Each structure stands twice: as structure tokens, then as C-alpha cells.
Tab-separated table of C-alpha atoms in Angstrom:
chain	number	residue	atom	x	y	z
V	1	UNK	CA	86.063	137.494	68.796
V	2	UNK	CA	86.642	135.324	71.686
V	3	UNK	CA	90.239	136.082	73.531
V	4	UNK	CA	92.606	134.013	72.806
V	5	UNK	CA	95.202	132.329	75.409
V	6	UNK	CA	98.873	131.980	74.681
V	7	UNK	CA	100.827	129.908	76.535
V	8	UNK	CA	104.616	130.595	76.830
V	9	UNK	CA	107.499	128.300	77.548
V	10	UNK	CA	106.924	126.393	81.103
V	11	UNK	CA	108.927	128.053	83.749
V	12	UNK	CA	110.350	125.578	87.039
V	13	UNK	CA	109.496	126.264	90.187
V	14	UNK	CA	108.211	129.703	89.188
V	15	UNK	CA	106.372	129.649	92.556
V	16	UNK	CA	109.682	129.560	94.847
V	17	UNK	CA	111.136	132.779	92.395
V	18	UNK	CA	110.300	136.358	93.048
V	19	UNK	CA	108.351	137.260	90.336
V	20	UNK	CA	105.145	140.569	90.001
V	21	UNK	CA	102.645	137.791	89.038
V	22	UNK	CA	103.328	135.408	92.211
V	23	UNK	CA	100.800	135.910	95.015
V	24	UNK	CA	100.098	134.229	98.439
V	25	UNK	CA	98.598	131.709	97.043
V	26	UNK	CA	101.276	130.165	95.094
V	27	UNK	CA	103.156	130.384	98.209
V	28	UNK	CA	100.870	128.385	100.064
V	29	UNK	CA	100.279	125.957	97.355
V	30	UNK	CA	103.835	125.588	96.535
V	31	UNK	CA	104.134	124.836	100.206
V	32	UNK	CA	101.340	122.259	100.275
V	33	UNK	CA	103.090	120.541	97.143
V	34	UNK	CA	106.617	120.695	99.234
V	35	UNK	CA	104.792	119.343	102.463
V	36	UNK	CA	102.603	116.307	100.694
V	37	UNK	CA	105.795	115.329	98.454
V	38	UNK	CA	108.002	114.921	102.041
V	39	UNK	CA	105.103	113.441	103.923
V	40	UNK	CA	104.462	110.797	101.151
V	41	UNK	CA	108.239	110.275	100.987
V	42	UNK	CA	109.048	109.951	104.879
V	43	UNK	CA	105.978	108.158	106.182
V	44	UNK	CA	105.937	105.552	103.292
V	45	UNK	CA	109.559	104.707	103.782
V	46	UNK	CA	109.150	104.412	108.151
V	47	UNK	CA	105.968	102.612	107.934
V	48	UNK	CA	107.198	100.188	104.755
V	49	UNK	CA	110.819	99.605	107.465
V	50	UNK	CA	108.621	98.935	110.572
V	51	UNK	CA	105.897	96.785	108.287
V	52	UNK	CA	109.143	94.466	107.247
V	53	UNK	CA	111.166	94.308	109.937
V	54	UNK	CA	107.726	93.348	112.339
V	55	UNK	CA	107.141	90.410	109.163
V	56	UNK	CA	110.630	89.843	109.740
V	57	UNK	CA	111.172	89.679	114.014
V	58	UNK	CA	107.651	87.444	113.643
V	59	UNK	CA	108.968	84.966	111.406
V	60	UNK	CA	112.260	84.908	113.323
V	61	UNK	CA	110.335	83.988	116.281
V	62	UNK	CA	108.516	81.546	114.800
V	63	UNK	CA	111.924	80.016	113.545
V	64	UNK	CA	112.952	80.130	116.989
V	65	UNK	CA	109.987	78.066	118.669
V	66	UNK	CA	109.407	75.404	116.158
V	67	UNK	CA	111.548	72.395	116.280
V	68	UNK	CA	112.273	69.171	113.819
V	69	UNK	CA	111.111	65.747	115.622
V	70	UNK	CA	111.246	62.592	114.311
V	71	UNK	CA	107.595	60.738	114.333
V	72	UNK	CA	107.152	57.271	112.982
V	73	UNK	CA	104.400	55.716	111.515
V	74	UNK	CA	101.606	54.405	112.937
V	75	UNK	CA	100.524	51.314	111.024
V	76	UNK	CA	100.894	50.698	107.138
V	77	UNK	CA	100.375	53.579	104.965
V	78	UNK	CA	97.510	53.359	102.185
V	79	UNK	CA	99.084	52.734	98.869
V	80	UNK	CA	98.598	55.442	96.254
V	81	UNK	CA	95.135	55.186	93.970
V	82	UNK	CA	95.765	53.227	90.854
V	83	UNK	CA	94.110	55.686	89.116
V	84	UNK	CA	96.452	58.451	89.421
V	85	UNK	CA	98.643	59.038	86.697
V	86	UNK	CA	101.757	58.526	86.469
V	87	UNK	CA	102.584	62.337	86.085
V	88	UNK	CA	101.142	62.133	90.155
V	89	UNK	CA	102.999	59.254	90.913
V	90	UNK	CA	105.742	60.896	93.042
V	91	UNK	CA	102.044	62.682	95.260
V	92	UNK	CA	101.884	61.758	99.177
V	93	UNK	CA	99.172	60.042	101.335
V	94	UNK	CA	97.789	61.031	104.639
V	95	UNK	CA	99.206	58.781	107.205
V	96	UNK	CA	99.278	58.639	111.595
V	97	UNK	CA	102.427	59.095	112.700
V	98	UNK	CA	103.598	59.420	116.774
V	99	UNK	CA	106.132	61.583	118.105
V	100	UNK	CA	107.510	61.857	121.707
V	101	UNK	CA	108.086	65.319	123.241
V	102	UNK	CA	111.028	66.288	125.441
V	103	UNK	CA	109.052	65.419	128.748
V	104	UNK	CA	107.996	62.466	127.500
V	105	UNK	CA	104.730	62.229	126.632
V	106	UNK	CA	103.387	60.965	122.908
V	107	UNK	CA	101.280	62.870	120.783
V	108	UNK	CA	99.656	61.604	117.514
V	109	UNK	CA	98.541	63.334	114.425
V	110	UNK	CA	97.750	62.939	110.515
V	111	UNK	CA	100.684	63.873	108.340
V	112	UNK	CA	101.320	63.092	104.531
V	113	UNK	CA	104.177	60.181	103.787
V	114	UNK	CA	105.199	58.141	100.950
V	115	UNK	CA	102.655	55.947	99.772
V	116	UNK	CA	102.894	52.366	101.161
V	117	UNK	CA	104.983	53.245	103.946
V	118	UNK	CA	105.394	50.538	106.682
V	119	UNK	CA	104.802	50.858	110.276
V	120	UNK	CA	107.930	52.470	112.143
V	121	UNK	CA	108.951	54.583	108.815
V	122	UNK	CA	110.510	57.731	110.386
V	123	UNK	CA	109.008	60.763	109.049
V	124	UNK	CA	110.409	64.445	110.123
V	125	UNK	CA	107.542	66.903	111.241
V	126	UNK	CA	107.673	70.200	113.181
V	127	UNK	CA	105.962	71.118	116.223
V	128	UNK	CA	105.843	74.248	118.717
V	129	UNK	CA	107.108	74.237	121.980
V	130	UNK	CA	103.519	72.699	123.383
V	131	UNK	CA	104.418	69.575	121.198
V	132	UNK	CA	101.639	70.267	118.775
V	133	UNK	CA	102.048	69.826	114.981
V	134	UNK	CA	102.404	72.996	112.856
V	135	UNK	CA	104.005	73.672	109.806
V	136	UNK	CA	107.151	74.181	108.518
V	137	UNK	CA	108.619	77.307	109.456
V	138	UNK	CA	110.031	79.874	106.879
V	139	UNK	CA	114.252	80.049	106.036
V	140	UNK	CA	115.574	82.788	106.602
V	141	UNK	CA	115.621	84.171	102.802
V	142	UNK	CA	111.660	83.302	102.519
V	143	UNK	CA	111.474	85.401	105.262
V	144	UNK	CA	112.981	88.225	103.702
V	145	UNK	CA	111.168	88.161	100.718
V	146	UNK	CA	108.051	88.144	102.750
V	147	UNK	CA	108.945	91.114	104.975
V	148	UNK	CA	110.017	92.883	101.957
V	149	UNK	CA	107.328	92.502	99.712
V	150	UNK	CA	104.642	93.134	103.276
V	151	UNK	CA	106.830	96.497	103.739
V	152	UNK	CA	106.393	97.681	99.926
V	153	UNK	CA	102.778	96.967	99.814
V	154	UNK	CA	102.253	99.125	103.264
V	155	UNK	CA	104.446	101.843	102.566
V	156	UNK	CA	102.693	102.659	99.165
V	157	UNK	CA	99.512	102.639	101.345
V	158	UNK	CA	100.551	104.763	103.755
V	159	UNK	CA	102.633	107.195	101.669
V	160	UNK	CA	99.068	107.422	99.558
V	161	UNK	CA	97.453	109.240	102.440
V	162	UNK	CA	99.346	112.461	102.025
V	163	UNK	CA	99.949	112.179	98.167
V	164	UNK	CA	95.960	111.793	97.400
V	165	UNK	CA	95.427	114.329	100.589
V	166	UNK	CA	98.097	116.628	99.083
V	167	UNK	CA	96.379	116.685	95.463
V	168	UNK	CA	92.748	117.239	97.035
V	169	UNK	CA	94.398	120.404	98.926
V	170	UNK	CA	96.130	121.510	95.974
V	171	UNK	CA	92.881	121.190	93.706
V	172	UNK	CA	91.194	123.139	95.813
V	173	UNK	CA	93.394	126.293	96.348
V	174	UNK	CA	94.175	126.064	92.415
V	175	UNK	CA	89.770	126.676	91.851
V	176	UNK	CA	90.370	129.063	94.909
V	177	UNK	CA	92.780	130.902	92.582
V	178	UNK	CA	91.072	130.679	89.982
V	179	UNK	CA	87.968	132.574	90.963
V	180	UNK	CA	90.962	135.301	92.100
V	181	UNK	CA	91.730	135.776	88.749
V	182	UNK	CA	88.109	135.824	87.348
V	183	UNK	CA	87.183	138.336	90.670
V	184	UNK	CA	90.211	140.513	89.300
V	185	UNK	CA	89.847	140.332	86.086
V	186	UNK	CA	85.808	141.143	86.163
V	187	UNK	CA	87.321	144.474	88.367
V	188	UNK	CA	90.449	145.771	85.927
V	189	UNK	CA	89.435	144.161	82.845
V	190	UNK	CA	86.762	146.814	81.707
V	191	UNK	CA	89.717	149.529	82.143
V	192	UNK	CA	92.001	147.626	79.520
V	193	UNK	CA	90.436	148.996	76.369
V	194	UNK	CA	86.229	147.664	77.639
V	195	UNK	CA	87.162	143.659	77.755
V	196	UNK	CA	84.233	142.352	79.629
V	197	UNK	CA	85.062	138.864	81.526
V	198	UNK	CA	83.884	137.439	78.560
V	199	UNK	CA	86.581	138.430	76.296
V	200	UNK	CA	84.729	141.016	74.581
V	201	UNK	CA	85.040	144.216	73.992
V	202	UNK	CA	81.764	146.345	76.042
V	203	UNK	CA	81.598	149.123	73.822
């Protein structure tokens, strides 16, 4: 008759309690456990707070350098297609509009405007410190969002390394015990009463 395993009530952090059953192996591997559970913890929290508050400093910077000009239109604007729906009625056409920089010089560019806009509409655009045209730039709560949601997405990344690293380590020292107990129990099991490994009796 095959031998039978009983499983008793679940005992907490039996590893970290002196006990006759506990060897240096559940030291180590309560260790391991300890060690992956902190690494996953500290490094996912620093590099989630560096990830954000980089997203963050960028963004600021880009806040900083872009500036709000007023441009005008170059010529009349094309009217809107007459067969657009009304439901697009309120849409924007692509348009030339010049804009003069602090030192003076003009610069051009394609920008969407009302539909039908005359020449000499002002329009607002943005442009970097080079006069160029570039996009709006993010308020500060967009930005926050951004550099939050950036810092949660790299912090579970990098707090997987050590959890995923900590479970392969643990695996392997719980086969490593494992064979410990089949090793000691193929040496003393024959001298309780002739139980092979097996769970039968020899005799």
C-alpha cells in the first residue's frame, strides 16, 4: 500500500523559527525569498521615481523652450468639402500662415485653421527657440500623468528582474532539497520498520 502523506495545519515563517526539522537550506532559501522580496520592492520604487521625475524635468523643459506666436494667414483658406457631414462641420483645413521671430526674420509653415479663413486671420502656433514650428507643449497636469504612468510601467519592469530571478533561485534550491530528502530517506528509511523509498515495506 502506497504511503500516504498528511499534511498538517500551515505553519508562518516556519523557516525563521528554531525548529529539529529546519536545515541550511531553509535558511538560505528563506534568505533568498527575504532578499528578492526587498530587491523587487526597492529597485522598482527608485527606478519607477527616477523614470517619472526624468518624464517630468523633460517635459518641463520642453514647457520652458516653446513659446506662443501669433502667425497670420497667408492667403484665403480653402473652404471645407461639401461633402463632409455636418457631424465634421466644426473639422479644420490646412492653411500657410507667417510668423516673425524675435530677431526679425519670417518663417512660413502649413498649419490647420478654420475653414474659409481670410488672409491676415491671426492664428496662435508654437515654436522652439530656433523659430521652427512644433507642437503644443504639455500643461503641467498632462505632464504628470505622463511621468506617472512612464514611472509605473518601468518600475514593474525593473522590480520583475529580481522577483522572476528570486523564484528561479528559489525553484531550484526547493528540487535541491528535495533530492535531500529522497537521499535521506533512501539511507534511514529501510531502518524504520523496511520502508523502501518507494513506500513499501522490503520484507
Amino acid at each position: 500500500m502506497p504511503l500516504k502523506v498528511f499534511r498538517g495545519p500551515k505553519v508562518r515563517l516556519w523557516r525563521w523559527r528554531r525548529n529539529p526539522l529546519r536545515r541550511r537550506a531553509d535558511v538560505v532559501e528563506a534568505w533568498v525569498v527575504l532578499g528578492a522580496w526587498l530587491l523587487t520592492v526597492l529597485l522598482g520604487i527608485s527606478a519607477g521615481l527616477v523614470a517619472a521625475r526624468s518624464v517630468e524635468h523633460g517635459l518641463a523643459e520642453e514647457r520652458a523652450d516653446r513659446r506662443p506666436v501669433v502667425a497670420r494667414v497667408v492667403g484665403r483658406a480653402p473652404a471645407a468639402s461639401p461633402r463632409r457631414d455636418h457631424a465634421s462641420s466644426g473639422a479644420r483645413v490646412w492653411a500657410t500662415v507667417r510668423w516673425t521671430v524675435p530677431d526679425g526674420s519670417a518663417h512660413t509653415g502649413q498649419v490647420r485653421v478654420q475653414p474659409g479663413s481670410k488672409a491676415g486671420t491671426p492664428v496662435t502656433v508654437w515654436t522652439d527657440p530656433r523659430g521652427r514650428l512644433v507642437g503644443r507643449p504639455t500643461s503641467v497636469s498632462e505632464a504628470a500623468f505622463r511621468g506617472t504612468l512612464i514611472g509605473c510601467l518601468v518600475g514593474l519592469s525593473a522590480g520583475a528582474v529580481p522577483f522572476i530571478g528570486g523564484l528561479a533561485l528559489r525553484a531550484r534550491l526547493e528540487r535541491r532539497r528535495m533530492d535531500a530528502w529522497d537521499a535521506e530517506w533512501a539511507r534511514l528509511g529501510p531502518q524504520w520498520g523496511g520502508w523502501s523509498d518507494h513506500g513499501r515495506r522490503s520484507g
